[in-house]
Coordinates of C-alpha atoms and ligand atoms in Angstrom, one line a residue:
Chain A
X219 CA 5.1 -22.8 12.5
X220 CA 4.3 -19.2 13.0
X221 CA 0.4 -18.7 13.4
X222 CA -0.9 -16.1 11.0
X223 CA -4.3 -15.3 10.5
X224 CA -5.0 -15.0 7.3
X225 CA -8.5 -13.5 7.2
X226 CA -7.3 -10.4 9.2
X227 CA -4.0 -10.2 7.0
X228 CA -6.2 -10.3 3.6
X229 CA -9.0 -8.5 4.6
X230 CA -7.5 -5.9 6.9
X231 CA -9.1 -2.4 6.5
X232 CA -6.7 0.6 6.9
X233 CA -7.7 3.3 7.5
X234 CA -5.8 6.9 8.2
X235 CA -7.3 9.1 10.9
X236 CA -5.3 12.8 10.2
X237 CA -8.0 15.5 10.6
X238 CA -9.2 18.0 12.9
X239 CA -12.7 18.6 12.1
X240 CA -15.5 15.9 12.9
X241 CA -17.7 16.7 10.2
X242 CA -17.9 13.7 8.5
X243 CA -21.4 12.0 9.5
X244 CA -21.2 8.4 11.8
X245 CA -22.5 6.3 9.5
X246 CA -23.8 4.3 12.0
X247 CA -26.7 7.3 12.6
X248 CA -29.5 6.7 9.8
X249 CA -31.9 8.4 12.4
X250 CA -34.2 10.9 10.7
X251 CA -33.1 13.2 13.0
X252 CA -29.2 12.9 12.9
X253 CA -27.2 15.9 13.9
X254 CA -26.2 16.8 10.4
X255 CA -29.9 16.4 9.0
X256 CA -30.8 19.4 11.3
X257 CA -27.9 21.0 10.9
X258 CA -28.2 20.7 7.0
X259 CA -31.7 21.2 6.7
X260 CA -31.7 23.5 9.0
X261 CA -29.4 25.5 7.1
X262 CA -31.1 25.5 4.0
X263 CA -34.9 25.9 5.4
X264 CA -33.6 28.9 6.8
X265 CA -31.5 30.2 3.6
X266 CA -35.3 29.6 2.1
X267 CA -36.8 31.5 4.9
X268 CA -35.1 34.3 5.8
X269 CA -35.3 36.5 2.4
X270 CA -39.2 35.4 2.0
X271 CA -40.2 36.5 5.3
X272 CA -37.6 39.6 4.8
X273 CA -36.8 40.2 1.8
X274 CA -34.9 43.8 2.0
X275 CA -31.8 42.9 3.6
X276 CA -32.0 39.0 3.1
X277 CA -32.7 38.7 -0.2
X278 CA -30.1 42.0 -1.4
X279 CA -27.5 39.8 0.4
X280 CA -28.1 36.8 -1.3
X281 CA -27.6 38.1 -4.7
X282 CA -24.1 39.8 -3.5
X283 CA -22.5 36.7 -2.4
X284 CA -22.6 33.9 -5.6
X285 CA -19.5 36.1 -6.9
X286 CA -17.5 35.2 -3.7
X287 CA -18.5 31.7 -3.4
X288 CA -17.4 31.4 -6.8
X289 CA -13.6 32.7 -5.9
X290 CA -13.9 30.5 -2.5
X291 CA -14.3 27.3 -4.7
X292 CA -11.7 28.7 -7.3
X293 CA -9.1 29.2 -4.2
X294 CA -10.1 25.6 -2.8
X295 CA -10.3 23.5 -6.0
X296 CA -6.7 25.0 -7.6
X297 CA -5.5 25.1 -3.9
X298 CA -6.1 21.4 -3.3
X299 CA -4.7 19.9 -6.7
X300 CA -1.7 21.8 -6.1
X301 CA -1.6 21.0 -2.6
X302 CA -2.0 17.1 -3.1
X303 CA 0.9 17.0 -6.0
X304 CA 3.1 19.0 -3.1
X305 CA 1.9 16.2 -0.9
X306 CA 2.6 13.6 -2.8
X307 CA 6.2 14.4 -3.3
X308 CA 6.4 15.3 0.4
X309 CA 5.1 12.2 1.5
X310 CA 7.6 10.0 -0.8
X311 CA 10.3 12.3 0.8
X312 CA 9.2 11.5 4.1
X313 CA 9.8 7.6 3.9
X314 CA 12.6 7.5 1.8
X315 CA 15.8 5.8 3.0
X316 CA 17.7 8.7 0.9
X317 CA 19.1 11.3 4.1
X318 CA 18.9 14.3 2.2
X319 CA 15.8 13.9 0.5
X320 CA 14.4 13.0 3.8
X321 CA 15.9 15.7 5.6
X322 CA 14.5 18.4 3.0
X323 CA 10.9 16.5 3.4
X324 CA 10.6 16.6 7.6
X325 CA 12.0 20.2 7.6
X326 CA 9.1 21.5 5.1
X327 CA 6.8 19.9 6.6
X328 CA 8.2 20.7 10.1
X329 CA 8.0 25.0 9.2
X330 CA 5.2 24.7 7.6
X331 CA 3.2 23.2 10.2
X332 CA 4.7 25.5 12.5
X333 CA 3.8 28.8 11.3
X334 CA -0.1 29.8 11.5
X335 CA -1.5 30.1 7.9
X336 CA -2.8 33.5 8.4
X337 CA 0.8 34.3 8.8
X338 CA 2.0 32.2 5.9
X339 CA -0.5 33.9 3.5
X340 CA 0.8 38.0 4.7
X341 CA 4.2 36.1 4.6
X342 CA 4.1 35.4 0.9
X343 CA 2.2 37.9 -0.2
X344 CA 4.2 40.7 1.0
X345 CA 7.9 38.5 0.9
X346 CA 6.9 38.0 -3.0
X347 CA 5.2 41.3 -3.6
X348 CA 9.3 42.5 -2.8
X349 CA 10.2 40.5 -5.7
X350 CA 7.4 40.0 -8.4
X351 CA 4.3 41.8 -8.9
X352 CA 1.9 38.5 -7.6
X353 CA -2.0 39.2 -8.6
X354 CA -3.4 38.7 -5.0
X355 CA -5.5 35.5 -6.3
X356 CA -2.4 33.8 -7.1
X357 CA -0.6 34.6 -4.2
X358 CA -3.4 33.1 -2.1
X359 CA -3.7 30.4 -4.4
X360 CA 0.4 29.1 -3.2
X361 CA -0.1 30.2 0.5
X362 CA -2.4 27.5 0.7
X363 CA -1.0 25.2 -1.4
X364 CA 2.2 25.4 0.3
X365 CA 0.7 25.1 3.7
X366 CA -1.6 22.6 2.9
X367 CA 1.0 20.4 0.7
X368 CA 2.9 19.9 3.7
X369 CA -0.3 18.3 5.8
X370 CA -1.0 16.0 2.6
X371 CA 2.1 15.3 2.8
X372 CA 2.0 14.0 6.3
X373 CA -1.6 12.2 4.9
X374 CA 0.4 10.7 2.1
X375 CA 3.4 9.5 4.6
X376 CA 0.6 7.9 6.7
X377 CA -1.3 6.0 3.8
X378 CA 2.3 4.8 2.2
X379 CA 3.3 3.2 5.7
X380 CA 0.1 1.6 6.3
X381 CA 0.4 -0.8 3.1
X382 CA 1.9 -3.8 4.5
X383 CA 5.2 -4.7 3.6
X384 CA 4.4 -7.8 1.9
X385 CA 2.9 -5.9 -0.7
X386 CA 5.9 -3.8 -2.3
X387 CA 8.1 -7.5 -1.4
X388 CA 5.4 -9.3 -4.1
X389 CA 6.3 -6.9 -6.4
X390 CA 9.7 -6.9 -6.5
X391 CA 9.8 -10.6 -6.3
X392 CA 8.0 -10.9 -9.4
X393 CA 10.6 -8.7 -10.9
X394 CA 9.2 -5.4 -10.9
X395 CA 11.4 -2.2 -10.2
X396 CA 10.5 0.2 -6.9
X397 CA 9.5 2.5 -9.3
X398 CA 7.0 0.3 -11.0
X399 CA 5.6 -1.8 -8.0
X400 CA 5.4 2.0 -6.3
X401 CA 2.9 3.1 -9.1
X402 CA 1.4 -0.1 -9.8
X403 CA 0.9 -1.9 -6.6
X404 CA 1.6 0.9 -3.9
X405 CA 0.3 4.3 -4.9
X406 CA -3.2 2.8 -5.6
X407 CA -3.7 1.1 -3.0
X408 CA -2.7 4.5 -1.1
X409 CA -5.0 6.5 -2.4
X410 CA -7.8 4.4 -1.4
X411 CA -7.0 4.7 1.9
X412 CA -6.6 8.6 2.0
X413 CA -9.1 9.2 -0.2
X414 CA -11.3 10.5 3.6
X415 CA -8.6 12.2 5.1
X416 CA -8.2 14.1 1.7
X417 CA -11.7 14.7 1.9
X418 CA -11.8 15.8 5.1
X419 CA -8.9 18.5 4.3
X420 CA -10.4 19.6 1.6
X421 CA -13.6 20.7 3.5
X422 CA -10.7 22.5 6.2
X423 CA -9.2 24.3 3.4
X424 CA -12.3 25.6 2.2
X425 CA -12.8 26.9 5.9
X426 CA -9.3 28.6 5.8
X427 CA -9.8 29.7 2.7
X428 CA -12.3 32.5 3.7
X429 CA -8.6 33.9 5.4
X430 CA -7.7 35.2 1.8
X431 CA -10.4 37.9 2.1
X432 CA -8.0 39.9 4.3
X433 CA -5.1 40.0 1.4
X434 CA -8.2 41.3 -1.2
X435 CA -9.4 38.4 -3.0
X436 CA -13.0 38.5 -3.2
X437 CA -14.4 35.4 -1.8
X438 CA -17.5 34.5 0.2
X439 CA -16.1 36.3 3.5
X440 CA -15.2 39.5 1.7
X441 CA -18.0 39.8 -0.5
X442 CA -19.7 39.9 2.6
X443 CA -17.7 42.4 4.3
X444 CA -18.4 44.5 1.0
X445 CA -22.2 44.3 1.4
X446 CA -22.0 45.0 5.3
X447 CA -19.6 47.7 5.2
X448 CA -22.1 49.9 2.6
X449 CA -25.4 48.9 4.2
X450 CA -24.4 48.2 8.2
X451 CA -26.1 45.1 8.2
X452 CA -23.8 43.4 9.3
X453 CA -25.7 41.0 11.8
X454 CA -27.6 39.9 8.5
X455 CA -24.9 39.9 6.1
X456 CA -22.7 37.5 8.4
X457 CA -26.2 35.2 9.0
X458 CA -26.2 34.2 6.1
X459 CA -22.7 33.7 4.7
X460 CA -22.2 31.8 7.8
X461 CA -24.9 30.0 6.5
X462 CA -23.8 29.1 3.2
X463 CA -20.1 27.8 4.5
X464 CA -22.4 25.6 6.6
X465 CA -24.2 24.1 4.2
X466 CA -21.0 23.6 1.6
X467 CA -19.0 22.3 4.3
X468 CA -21.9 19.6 5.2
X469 CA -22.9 19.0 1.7
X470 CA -19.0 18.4 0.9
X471 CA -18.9 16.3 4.4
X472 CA -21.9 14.1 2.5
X473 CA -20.1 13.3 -0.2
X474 CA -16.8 12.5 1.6
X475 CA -18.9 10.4 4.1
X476 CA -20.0 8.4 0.4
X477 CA -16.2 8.4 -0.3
X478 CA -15.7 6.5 2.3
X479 CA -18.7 3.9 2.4
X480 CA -17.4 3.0 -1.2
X481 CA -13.9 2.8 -0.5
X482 CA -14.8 0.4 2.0
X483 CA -17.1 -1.9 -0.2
X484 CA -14.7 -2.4 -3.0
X485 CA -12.2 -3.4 0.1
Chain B
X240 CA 30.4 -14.8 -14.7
X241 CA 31.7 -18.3 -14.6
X242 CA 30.5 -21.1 -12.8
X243 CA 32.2 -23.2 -10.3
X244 CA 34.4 -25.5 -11.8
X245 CA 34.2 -28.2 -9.0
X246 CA 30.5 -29.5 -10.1
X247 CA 30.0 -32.1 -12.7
X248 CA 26.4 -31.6 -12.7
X249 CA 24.6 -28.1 -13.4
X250 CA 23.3 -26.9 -10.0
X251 CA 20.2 -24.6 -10.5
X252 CA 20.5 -23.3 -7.2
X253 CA 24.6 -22.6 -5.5
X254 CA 24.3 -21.8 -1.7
X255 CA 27.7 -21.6 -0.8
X256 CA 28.9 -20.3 2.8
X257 CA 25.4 -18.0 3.2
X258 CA 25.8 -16.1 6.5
X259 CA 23.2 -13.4 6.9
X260 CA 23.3 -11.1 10.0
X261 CA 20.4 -8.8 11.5
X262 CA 23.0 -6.7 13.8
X263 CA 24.7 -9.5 15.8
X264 CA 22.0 -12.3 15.5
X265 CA 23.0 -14.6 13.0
X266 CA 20.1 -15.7 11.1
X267 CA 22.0 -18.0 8.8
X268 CA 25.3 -19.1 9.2
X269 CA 27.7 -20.5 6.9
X270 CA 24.9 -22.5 4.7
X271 CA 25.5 -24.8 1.9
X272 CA 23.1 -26.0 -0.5
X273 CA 22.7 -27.5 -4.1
X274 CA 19.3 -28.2 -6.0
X275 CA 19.6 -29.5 -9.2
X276 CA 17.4 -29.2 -12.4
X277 CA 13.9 -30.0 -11.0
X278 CA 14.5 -31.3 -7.4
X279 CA 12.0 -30.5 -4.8
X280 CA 13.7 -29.4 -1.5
X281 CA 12.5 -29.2 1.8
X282 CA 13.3 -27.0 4.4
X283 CA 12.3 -27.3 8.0
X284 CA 13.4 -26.5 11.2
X285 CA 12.2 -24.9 14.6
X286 CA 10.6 -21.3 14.8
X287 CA 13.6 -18.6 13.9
X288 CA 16.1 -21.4 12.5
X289 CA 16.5 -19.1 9.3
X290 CA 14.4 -20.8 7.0
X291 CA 12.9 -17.9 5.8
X292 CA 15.5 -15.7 6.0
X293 CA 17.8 -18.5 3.5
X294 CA 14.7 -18.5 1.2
X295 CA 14.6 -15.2 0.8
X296 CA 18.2 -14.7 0.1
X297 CA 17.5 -16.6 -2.8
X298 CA 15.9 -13.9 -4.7
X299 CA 18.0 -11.1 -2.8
X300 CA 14.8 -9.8 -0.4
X301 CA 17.4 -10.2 2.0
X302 CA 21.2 -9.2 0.5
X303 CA 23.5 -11.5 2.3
X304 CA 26.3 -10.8 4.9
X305 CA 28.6 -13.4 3.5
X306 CA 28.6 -15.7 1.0
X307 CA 27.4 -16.5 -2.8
X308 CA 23.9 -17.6 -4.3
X309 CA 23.8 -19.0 -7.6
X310 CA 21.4 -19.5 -9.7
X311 CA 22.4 -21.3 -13.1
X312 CA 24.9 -19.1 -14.4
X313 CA 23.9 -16.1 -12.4
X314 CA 25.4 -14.8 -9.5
X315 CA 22.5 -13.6 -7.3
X316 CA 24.6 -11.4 -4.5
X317 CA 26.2 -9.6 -7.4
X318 CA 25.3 -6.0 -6.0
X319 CA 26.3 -5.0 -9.6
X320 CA 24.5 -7.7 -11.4
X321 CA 20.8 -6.8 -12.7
X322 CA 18.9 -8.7 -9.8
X323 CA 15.6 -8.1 -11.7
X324 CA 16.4 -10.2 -14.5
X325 CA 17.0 -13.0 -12.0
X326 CA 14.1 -12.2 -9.8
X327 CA 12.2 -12.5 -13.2
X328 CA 13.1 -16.5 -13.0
X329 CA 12.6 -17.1 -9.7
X330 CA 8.6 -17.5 -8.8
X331 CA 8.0 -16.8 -4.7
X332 CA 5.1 -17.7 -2.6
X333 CA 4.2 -16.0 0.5
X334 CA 2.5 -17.2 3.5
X335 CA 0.3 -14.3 3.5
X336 CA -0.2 -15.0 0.0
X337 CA 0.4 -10.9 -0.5
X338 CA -2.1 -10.5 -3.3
X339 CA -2.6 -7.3 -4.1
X340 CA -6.2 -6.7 -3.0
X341 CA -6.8 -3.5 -5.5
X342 CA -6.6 -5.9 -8.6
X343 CA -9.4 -8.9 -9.7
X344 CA -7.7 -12.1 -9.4
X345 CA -6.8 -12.1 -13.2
X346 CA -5.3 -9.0 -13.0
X347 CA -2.9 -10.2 -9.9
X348 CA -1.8 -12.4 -12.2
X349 CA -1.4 -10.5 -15.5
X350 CA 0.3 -7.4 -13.7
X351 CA 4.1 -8.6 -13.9
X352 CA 3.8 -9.9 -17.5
X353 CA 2.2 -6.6 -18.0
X354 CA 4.5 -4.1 -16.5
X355 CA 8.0 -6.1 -16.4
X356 CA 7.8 -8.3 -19.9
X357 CA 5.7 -5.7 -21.6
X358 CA 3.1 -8.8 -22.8
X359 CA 0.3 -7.3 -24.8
X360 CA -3.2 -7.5 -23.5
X361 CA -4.3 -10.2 -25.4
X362 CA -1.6 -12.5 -24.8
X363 CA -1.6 -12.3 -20.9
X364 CA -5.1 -12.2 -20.7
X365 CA -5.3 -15.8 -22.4
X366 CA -1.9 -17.1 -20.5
X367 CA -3.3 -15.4 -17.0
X368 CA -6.8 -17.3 -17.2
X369 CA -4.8 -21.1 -18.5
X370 CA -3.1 -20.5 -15.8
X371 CA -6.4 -19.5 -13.1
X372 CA -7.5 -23.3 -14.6
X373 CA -5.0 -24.8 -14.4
X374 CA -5.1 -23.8 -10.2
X375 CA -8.4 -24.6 -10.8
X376 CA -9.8 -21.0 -10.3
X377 CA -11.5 -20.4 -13.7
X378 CA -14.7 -19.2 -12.5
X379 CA -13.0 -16.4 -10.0
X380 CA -11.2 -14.3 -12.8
X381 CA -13.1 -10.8 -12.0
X382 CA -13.4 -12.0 -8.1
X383 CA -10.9 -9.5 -6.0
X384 CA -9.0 -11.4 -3.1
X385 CA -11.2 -10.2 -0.3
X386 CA -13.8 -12.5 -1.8
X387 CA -11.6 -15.7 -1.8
X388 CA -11.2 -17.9 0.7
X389 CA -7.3 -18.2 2.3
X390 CA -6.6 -21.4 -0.1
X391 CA -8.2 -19.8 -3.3
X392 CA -6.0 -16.8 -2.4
X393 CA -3.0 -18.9 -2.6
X394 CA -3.6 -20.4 -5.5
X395 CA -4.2 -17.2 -7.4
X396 CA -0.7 -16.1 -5.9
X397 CA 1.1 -19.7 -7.4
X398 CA -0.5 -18.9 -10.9
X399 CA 0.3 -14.8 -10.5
X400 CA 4.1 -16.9 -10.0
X401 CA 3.8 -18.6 -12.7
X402 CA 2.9 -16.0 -15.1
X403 CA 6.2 -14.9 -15.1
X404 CA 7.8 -18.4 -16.2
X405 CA 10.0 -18.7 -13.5
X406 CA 12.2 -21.7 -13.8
X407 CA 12.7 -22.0 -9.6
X408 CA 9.9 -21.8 -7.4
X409 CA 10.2 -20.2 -3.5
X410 CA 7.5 -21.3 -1.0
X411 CA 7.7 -20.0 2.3
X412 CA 5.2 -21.5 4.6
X413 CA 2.7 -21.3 2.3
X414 CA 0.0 -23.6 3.8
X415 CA 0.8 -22.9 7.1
X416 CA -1.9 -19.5 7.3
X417 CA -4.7 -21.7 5.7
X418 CA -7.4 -23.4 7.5
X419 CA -6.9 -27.4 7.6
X420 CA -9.6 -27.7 4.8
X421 CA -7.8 -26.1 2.3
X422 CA -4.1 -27.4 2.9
X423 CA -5.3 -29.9 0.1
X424 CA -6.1 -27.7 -2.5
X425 CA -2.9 -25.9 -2.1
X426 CA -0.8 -28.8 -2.3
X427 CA -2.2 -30.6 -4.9
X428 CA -1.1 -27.3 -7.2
X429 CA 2.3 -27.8 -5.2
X430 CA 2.5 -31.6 -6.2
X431 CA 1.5 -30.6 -9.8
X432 CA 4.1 -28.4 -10.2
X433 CA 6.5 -30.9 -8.9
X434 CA 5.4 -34.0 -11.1
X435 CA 5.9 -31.3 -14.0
X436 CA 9.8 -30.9 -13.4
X437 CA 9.4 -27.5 -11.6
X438 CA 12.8 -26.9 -8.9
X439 CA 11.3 -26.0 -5.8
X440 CA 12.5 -24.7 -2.7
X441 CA 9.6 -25.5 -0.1
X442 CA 10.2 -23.8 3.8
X443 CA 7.0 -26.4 5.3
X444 CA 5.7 -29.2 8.0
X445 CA 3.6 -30.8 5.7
X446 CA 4.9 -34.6 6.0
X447 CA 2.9 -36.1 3.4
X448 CA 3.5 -33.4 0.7
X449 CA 7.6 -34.3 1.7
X450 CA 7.2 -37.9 1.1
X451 CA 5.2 -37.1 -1.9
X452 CA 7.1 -34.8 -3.4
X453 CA 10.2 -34.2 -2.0
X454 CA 13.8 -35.6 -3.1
X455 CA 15.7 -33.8 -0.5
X456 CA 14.8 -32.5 3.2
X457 CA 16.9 -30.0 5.0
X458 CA 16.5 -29.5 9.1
X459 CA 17.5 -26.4 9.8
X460 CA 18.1 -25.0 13.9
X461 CA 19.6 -21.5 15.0
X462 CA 20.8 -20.6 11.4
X463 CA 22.6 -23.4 10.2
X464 CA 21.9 -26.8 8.1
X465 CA 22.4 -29.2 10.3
X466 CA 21.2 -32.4 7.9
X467 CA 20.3 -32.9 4.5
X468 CA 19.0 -36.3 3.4
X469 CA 15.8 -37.5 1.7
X470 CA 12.2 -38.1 3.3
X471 CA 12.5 -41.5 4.5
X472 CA 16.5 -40.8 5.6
X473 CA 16.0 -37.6 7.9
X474 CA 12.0 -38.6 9.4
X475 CA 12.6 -42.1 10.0
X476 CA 16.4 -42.5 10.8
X477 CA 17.5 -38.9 12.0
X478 CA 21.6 -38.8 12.4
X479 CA 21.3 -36.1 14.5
X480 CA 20.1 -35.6 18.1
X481 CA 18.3 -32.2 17.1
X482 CA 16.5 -33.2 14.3
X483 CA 15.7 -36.5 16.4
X484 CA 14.0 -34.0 18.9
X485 CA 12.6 -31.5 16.5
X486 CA 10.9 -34.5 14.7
X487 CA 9.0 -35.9 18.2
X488 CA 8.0 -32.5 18.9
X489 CA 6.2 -31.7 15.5
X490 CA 4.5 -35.0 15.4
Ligands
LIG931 N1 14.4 -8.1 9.2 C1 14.9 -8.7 10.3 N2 15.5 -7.9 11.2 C2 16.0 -8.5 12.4 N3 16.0 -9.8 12.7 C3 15.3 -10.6 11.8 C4 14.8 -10.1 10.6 N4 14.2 -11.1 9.9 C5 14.4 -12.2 10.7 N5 15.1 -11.9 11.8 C6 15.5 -12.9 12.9 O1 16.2 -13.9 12.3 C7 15.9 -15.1 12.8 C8 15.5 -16.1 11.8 O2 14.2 -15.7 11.3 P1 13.4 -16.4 10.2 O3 12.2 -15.6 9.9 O4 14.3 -16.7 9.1 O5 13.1 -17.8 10.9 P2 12.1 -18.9 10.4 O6 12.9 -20.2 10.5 O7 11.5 -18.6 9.1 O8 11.0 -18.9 11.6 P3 9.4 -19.2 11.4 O9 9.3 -20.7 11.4 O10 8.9 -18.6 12.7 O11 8.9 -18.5 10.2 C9 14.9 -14.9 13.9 O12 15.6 -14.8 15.2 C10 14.3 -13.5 13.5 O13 13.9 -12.8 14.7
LIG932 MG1 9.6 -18.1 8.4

């Protein structure tokens, strides 16, 4: 009786839009010329450039700053793992039918999102520096994890609810517990879909993660305050490390763009 | 559990009294229905009679308001009783077919036996592709179900059923999301089943698989049963005016 179409049930493509930046490349644009070829190349051409033409300040610079992008990908990389086990729980919290464990969820995610992360990162330093003697990468390290847990966790909420109902209602029908349809027949099909909002917040996170400079950890930014503050280039010195987010961020962007293209041909 | 006293045959499936309320709507009210060992039954009725809604009471997707479901000796609205077990037995077929679209058509199938039986590899590798032939879907093992067309789709959900052994089979519209050319190859696997002494509970419009295959066609309207009888009985000689005009409208 009721008309379905089955083609668009079966071969519906869901996809999760929860980001803020737009740095992942239209696929649609294959011009020679797309904005994030120049921007990209760009970026590198003059990274290649600059310290040939002028060596002295360009080239000193350059060997300063492989320490800090070091600790930027250390912050990120721990950061995010943490962040998307956080996220995961957070996101089950979110839909479940259980009041408290809902409750506890929303209101996380609810503070969390409501207090800048600059402010979250003197918050716990300093709060937990009252308590226990936290090395500053550590501390930075759960700033961000616990402010970007609770945005994977609104990531996570979003991919759970867009797996049609049918699905988890197959499972159990075939006699398979919540638990087991969730981890066999739910959670993957979940991470497909997130897989480029995840991407796209772990290119944000490596952004924000140049705020742990001002606590002390020596990443990309504060290596380059370091060099700066000695030799008063600071014009120079903030060139290039500007540079080198630009081309991380786009390279990362790339490969999240990839992500995405084979998410969608495995369907 | 015992069960009821007042039947000298076995009933494999006991709907007795089955109301099921959303809020104040009654979906189903105050239903009563035997199949026996290896009947087919039929179940139609106008858009938002409760034909899905009884069907899926059957396996407890939808808990009842009032009433009891049996199935042999087990009492399906039990809240205490292990439903799993019984969902185990009970085989359900989806309009949407609801395969899941991360797994290759063999591994649809051997996921249950897999996770719920705890089958070895080998085992429901070989019963997973007897079954894809027997559906006739041998050659689309690795194929996922974006691939398949809406009828092969369906028949890799009646095997991914079967896997589990069920000894009822639910189908809830399931031809009625397929283009006309592949109705057939979905019921044919239906008719199989039935010739081979499967009980079936069938919500469908498809007249010819009825007559085929059917021994007993309920017409359901607004939540209740209002006629049971078989094929020939309730589409040629209706007692009741509703069926009467439900009929002339679908035909
Ligand atoms: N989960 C639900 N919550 C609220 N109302 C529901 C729910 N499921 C079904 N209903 C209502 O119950 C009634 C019976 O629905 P049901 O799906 O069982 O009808 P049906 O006979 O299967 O119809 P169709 O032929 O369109 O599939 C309808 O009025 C429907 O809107
Ligand atoms: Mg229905």
């Amino acid at each position: 009786m009721a008309e379905v179409n089955n083609r668009d049930e079966a071969n519906r493509r869901v996809t999760v839009n929860v980001s803020d930046g737009a740095l992942i490349p239209d696929r649609g644009e294959k011009s020679l010329f797309s904005a994030w070829r120049i921007s990209f190349f760009g970026a590198i051409a003059l990274l290649i450039i600059l310290p040939t033409v002028r060596p002295r300040p360009y080239l000193d610079i350059m060997r300063f700053l492989p320490d800090g992008i070091l600790a930027t990908f250390q912050v990120t990389i721990i950061s995010i793992l943490i962040a998307l086990a956080i996220g995961l729980v957070t996101g089950l919290g979110r839909i479940s039918r259980i009041t408290v464990i809902n409750r506890i969820a929303t209101i996380y995610v609810e503070v969390i999102r409501g207090i800048p992360l600059l402010v979250q990162l003197f918050y716990i330093y300093f709060a937990l520096g009252q308590l226990v003697r936290v090395p500053r990468l550590a501390s930075a390290i759960i700033a961000m994890s616990v402010c970007y847990g609770a945005y994977m966790g609104e990531i996570f909420r979003a991919g759970l609810q867009a797996i049609p109902k049918g699905q988890m209602e197959a499972a159990l029908a075939l006699g398979m517990s919540r638990s087991q349809a969730l981890r066999k027949v739910i959670l993957p099909q979940t991470f497909r879909v997130i897989l480029p909002p995840v991407g796209n917040e772990f290119i944000a996170l490596l952004k924000d993660s140049s705020l742990v400079s001002i606590i002390a950890v020596s990443d990309l930014l504060r290596r380059g305050r370091e060099f700066a503050s000695v030799s008063f280039q600071y014009f120079e010195t903030y060139t290039v490390v500007a540079l080198v987010y630009l081309v991380i961020t786009l390279f990362l962007s790339k490969i999240v763009s990839l992500i995405e293209d084979w998410a969608e041909r495995r369907g | 559990m015992d069960s009821n006293t007042d039947q000298n045959q076995p009933m494999r499936i006991r709907i007795r009294n089955a109301t099921k309320a959303f809020g104040t709507l009654e979906a189903v009210k105050n239903a009563d229905l035997d199949v026996a060992p290896g009947e087919v039954v039929l179940i139609i009725g106008p858009s938002g009679s409760g034909k899905s809604t009884l069907l899926r009471c059957v396996n407890r997707l939808e808990t009842l308001s009032e009433g009891e479901i049996w199935i042999d000796n087990d009492l399906v609205t039990d809240q205490h009783g292990d439903i799993r077990k019984i969902r185990e037995e009970v085989g359900m077929v989806f309009q949407n077919f609801n395969l899941f679209p991360h797994l290759t058509a063999l591994e649809n199938i051997m996921l249950a036996p897999r996770t719920v039986k705890h089958a070895t590899k080998a085992q429901s590798t070989e019963n997973a592709l007897r079954l894809l032939a027997r559906v006739g879907l041998q050659d689309k093992a690795t194929a996922y179900p974006a691939k398949l067309s809406g009828g092969q789709q369906q028949r890799v959900a009646i095997a991914r059923a079967l896997a589990m052994n069920p000894k009822v089979m639910l189908f809830d519209e399931p031809t009625s999301a397929l283009d006309p050319e592949m109705i057939k190859e979905v019921l044919d696997v239906m008719l199989d089943l039935a010739r081979e002494g499967m009980t079936m509970l069938v919500v469908s419009h498809e007249m010819g698989f009825a007559r085929a295959a059917a021994d007993k066609v309920v017409f359901m309207d607004q939540g209740e049963i209002i006629e049971v009888g078989t094929p020939t009985e309730v589409f040629d000689s209706p007692r009741e005016n509703r069926t009467q005009r439900f009929l002339e409208h679908i035909l």
